[in-house]
Short mmCIF file of C-alpha atoms in Angstrom, two decimals:
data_model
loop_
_atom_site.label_atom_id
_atom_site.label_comp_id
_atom_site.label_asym_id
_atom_site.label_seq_id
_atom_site.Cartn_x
_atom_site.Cartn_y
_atom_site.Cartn_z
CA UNK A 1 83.36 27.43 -32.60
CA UNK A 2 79.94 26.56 -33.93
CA UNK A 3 76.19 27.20 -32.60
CA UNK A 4 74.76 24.56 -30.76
CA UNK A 5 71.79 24.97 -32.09
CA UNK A 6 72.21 25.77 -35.96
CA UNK A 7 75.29 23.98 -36.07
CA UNK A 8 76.43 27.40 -37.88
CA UNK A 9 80.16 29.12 -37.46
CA UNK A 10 80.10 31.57 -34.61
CA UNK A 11 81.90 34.99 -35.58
CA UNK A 12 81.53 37.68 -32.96
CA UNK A 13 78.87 37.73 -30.19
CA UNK A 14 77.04 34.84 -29.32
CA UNK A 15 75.99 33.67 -25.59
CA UNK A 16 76.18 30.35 -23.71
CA UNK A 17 72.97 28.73 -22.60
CA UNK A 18 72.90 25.48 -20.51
CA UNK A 19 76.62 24.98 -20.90
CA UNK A 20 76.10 25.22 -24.76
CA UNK A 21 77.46 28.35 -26.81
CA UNK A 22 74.43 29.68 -28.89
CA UNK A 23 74.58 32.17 -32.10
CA UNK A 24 72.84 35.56 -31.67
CA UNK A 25 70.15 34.72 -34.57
CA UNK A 26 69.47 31.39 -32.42
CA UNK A 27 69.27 33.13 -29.36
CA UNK A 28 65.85 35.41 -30.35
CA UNK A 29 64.28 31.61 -31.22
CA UNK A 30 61.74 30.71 -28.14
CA UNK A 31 63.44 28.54 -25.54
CA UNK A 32 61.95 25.08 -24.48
CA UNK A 33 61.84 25.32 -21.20
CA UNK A 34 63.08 21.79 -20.36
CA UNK A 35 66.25 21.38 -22.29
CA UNK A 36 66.69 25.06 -21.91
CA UNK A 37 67.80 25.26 -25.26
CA UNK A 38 66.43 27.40 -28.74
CA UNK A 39 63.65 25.82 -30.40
CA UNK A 40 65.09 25.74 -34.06
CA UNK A 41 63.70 23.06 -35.68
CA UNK A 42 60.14 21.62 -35.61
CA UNK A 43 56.91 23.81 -34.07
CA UNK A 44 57.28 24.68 -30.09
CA UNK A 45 54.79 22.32 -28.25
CA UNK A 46 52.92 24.39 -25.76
CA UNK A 47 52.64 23.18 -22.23
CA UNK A 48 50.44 25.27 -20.27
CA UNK A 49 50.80 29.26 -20.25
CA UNK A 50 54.55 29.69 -18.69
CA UNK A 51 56.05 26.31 -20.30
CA UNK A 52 56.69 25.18 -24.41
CA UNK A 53 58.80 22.12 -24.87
CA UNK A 54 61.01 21.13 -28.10
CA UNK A 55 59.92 18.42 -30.17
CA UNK A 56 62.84 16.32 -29.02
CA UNK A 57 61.85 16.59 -25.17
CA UNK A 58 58.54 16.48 -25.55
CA UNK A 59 58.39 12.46 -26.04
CA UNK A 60 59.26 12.31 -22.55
CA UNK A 61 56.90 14.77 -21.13
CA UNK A 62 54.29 13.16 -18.38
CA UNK A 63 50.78 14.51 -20.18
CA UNK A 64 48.50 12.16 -19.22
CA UNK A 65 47.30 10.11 -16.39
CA UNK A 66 47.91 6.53 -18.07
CA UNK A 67 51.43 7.42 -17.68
CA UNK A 68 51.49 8.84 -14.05
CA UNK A 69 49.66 5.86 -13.11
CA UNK A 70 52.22 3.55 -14.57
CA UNK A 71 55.01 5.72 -12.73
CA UNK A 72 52.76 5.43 -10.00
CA UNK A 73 52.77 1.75 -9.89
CA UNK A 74 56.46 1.67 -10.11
CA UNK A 75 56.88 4.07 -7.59
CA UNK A 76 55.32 1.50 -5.09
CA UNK A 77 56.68 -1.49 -6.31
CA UNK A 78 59.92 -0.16 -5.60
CA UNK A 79 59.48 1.03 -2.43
CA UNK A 80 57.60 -2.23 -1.16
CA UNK A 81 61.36 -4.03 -2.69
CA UNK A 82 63.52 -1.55 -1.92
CA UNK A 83 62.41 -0.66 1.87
CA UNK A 84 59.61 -2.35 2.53
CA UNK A 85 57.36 0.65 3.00
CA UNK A 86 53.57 0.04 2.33
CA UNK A 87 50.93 2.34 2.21
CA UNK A 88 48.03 1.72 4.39
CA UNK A 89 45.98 4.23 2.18
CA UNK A 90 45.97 6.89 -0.16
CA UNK A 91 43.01 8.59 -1.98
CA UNK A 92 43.39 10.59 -4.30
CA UNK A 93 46.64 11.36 -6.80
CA UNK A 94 45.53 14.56 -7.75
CA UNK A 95 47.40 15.22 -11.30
CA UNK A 96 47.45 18.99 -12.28
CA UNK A 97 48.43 21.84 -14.60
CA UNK A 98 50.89 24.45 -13.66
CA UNK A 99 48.66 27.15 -12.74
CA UNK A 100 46.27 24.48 -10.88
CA UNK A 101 49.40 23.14 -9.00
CA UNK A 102 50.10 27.20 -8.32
CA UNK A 103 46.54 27.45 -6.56
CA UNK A 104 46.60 24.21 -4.57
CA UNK A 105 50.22 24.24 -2.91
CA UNK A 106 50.60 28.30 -2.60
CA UNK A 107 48.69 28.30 0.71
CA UNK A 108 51.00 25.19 2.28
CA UNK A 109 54.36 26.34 0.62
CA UNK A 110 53.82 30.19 1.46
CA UNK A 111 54.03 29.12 4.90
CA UNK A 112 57.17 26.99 4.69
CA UNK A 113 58.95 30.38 3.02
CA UNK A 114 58.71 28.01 -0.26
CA UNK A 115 57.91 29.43 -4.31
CA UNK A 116 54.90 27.35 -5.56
CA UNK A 117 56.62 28.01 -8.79
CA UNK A 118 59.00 25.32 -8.53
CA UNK A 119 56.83 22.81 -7.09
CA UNK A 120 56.83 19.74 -9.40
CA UNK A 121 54.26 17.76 -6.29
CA UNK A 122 53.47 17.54 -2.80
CA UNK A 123 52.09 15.30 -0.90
CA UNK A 124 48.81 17.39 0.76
CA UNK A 125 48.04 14.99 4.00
CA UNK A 126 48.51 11.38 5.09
CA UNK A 127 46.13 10.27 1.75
CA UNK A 128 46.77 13.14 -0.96
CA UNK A 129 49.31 13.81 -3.53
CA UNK A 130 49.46 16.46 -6.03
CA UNK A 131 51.79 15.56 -9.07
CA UNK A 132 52.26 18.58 -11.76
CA UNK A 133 51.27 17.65 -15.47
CA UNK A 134 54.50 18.40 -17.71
CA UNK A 135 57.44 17.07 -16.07
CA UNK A 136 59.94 15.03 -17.55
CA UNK A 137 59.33 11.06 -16.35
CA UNK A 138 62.60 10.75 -14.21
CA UNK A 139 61.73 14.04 -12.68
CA UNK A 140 57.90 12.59 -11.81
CA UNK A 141 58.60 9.40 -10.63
CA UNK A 142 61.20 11.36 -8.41
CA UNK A 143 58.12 13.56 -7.48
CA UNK A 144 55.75 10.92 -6.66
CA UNK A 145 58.96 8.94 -4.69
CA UNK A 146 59.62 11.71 -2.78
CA UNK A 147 55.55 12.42 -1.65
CA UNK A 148 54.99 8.96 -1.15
CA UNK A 149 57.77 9.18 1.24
CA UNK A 150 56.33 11.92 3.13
CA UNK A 151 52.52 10.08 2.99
CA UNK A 152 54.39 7.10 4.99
CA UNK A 153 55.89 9.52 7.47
CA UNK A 154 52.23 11.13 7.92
CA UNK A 155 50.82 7.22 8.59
CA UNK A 156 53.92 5.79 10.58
CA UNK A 157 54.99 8.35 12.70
CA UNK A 158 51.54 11.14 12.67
CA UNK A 159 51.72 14.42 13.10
CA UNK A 160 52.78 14.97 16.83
CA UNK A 161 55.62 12.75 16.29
CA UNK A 162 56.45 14.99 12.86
CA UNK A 163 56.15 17.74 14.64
CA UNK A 164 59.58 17.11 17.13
CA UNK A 165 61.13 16.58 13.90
CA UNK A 166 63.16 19.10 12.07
CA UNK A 167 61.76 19.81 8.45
CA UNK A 168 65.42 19.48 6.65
CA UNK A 169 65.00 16.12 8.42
CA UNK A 170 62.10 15.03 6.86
CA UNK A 171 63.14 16.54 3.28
CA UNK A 172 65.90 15.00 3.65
CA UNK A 173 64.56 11.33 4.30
CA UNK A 174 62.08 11.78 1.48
CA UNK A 175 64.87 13.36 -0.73
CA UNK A 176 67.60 10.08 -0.22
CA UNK A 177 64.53 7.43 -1.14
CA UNK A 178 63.67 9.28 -4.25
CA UNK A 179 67.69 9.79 -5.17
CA UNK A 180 68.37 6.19 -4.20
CA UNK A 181 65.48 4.72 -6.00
CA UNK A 182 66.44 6.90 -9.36
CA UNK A 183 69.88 5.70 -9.27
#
């Protein structure tokens, strides 16, 4: 069997990451933390503090806002075609780093017994998203599918009415619109 990575012939140890079996020497190599694979050729691209990406996954990275606003616009597009939901407003797409992202959603998510690790967006009030800076495109337009679901539920239904409503329900809305505009 040969390394995933190096492409060498195993003999002996080696480990499996991401489904893929991995030499020792390849193993010590920093890990992009998208692919979830070692980094063994070109120079780890460096995210923010807790995230590096490989030169082969960082073409696909969201970085800047040129390209969250084009997601953005598909995002609505889609919805308007695909379900006929319109925004009445929204004002501000707030698009931050990881630890930014940390400090805006930890109060909100603490609450909901959530990690503000893992949140890629959320969608703040009835005219507020927060989209994290370096995640893969399918994963943002997901993001800002998902939170533009929840914005509509905020301005159809408001907050008494979202209140009777249990929250797996409302995930789960949000979740099946993102899902079935990604597929």
């Amino acid at each position: 069997m040969n390394c995933s990575v190096c492409g060498d012939l195993i003999e002996g140890r080696y480990i499996t990451l991401n489904d893929k079996n991995v030499c020792i020497r390849c193993s010590r190599l920093p890990v992009c933390s998208y692919c979830h694979l070692p980094i063994r050729n070109g120079k780890p691209v460096e995210i923010d503090l807790n995230h590096i990406s490989c030169p082969k996954c960082f073409p696909n990275l969201v970085m800047k806002e040129e390209q969250l606003k084009a997601l953005f616009k598909v995002s609505l597009i889609l919805l308007a075609e695909m379900y006929t939901i319109k925004l009445k407003k929204l004002k501000k797409i707030s698009f931050l780093d990881f630890s930014e992202t940390i400090r805006a959603t930890r109060h909100t998510l603490s609450g909901q017994g959530c990690s503000p690790l893992n949140v890629a967006g959320m969608a703040n009030s009835d005219n507020e998203i927060i989209i994290q800076k370096g995640r893969p495109k399918g994963e943002v337009l997901g993001t800002i599918t998902h939170e533009l679901a929840h914005i509509w539920q905020f301005q159809e239904w408001g907050e008494v009415k979202l209140g009777e409503i249990e929250k797996y329900q409302l995930e789960g809305f949000c979740e099946w619109i993102s899902y079935q505009l990604l597929i």
